[in-house]
Short mmCIF file of C-alpha atoms in Angstrom, two decimals:
data_model
loop_
_atom_site.label_atom_id
_atom_site.label_comp_id
_atom_site.label_asym_id
_atom_site.label_seq_id
_atom_site.Cartn_x
_atom_site.Cartn_y
_atom_site.Cartn_z
CA MET P 1 -5.46 1.25 114.64
CA PRO P 2 -4.51 -0.45 117.94
CA ASP P 3 -7.85 -2.27 117.88
CA ILE P 4 -6.96 -4.03 114.62
CA LEU P 5 -3.52 -5.00 115.87
CA SER P 6 -4.92 -6.31 119.16
CA LEU P 7 -7.31 -8.56 117.23
CA LEU P 8 -4.34 -10.17 115.51
CA GLN P 9 -2.69 -11.13 118.80
CA CYS P 10 -4.67 -14.38 118.74
CA LEU P 11 -2.45 -15.45 115.82
CA LEU P 12 0.73 -15.12 117.85
CA PRO P 13 0.80 -18.77 119.06
CA GLN P 14 0.54 -19.94 115.43
CA ILE P 15 3.12 -17.65 113.79
CA ASN P 16 6.50 -16.42 114.89
CA ALA P 17 7.33 -12.89 116.04
CA THR P 18 9.01 -11.92 112.76
CA THR P 19 5.93 -12.74 110.71
CA MET P 20 3.73 -10.85 113.17
CA ARG P 21 5.98 -7.80 112.96
CA GLN P 22 5.85 -7.92 109.15
CA LEU P 23 2.06 -8.27 109.24
CA ASN P 24 1.82 -5.22 111.52
CA GLN P 25 3.94 -3.17 109.10
CA ILE P 26 1.85 -4.26 106.12
CA ILE P 27 -1.44 -3.44 107.85
CA GLN P 28 -0.27 0.01 108.92
CA ALA P 29 1.03 0.79 105.43
CA MET P 30 -2.17 -0.43 103.76
CA LEU P 31 -4.32 1.73 106.04
CA ALA P 32 -2.21 4.78 105.19
CA MET P 33 -2.42 4.20 101.43
CA ASN P 34 -5.11 5.17 98.97
CA GLY P 35 -5.66 3.96 95.44
CA ARG P 36 -4.02 0.79 94.19
CA ILE P 37 -2.45 -1.46 96.80
CA THR P 38 0.67 -3.15 95.45
CA MET P 39 3.71 -4.70 97.15
CA LEU P 40 5.85 -1.82 95.86
CA GLY P 41 3.38 0.70 97.27
CA ILE P 42 3.26 -1.11 100.60
CA SER P 43 7.06 -1.14 100.82
CA ARG P 44 7.16 2.61 100.10
CA TRP P 45 4.60 3.41 102.80
CA ALA P 46 6.03 1.00 105.37
CA GLU P 47 8.40 2.26 108.01
CA MET P 48 11.92 1.08 108.69
CA GLY P 49 12.31 -2.62 107.91
CA GLY P 50 9.46 -2.75 105.41
CA SER P 51 11.45 -3.18 102.22
CA TYR P 52 10.18 -4.77 99.01
CA ARG P 53 12.23 -7.87 99.81
CA THR P 54 10.51 -8.11 103.21
CA MET P 55 7.13 -7.95 101.45
CA LEU P 56 8.19 -10.82 99.18
CA ARG P 57 9.28 -12.92 102.16
CA PHE P 58 6.02 -12.26 104.00
CA PHE P 59 3.76 -13.14 101.07
CA HIS P 60 5.68 -16.39 100.54
CA THR P 61 5.18 -17.37 104.19
CA VAL P 62 2.52 -20.01 104.84
CA ILE P 63 0.16 -18.91 107.63
CA PRO P 64 -2.27 -21.50 109.09
CA TRP P 65 -5.41 -19.34 109.05
CA ALA P 66 -7.70 -22.22 109.96
#
């Protein structure tokens, strides 16, 4: 798990700390889940601060992947 999160540290100059924290929560929840991956499921598996509303905010955030 820490290997995946350390790979994402290269995105830190491009996105703010809040978006990175949300991305970390989403990744950890998705790795813990099995079956269908939905925003509701992610919010249920996420820890404190990973509400459904937070998932909505994250997926509406524009991230410059290029």
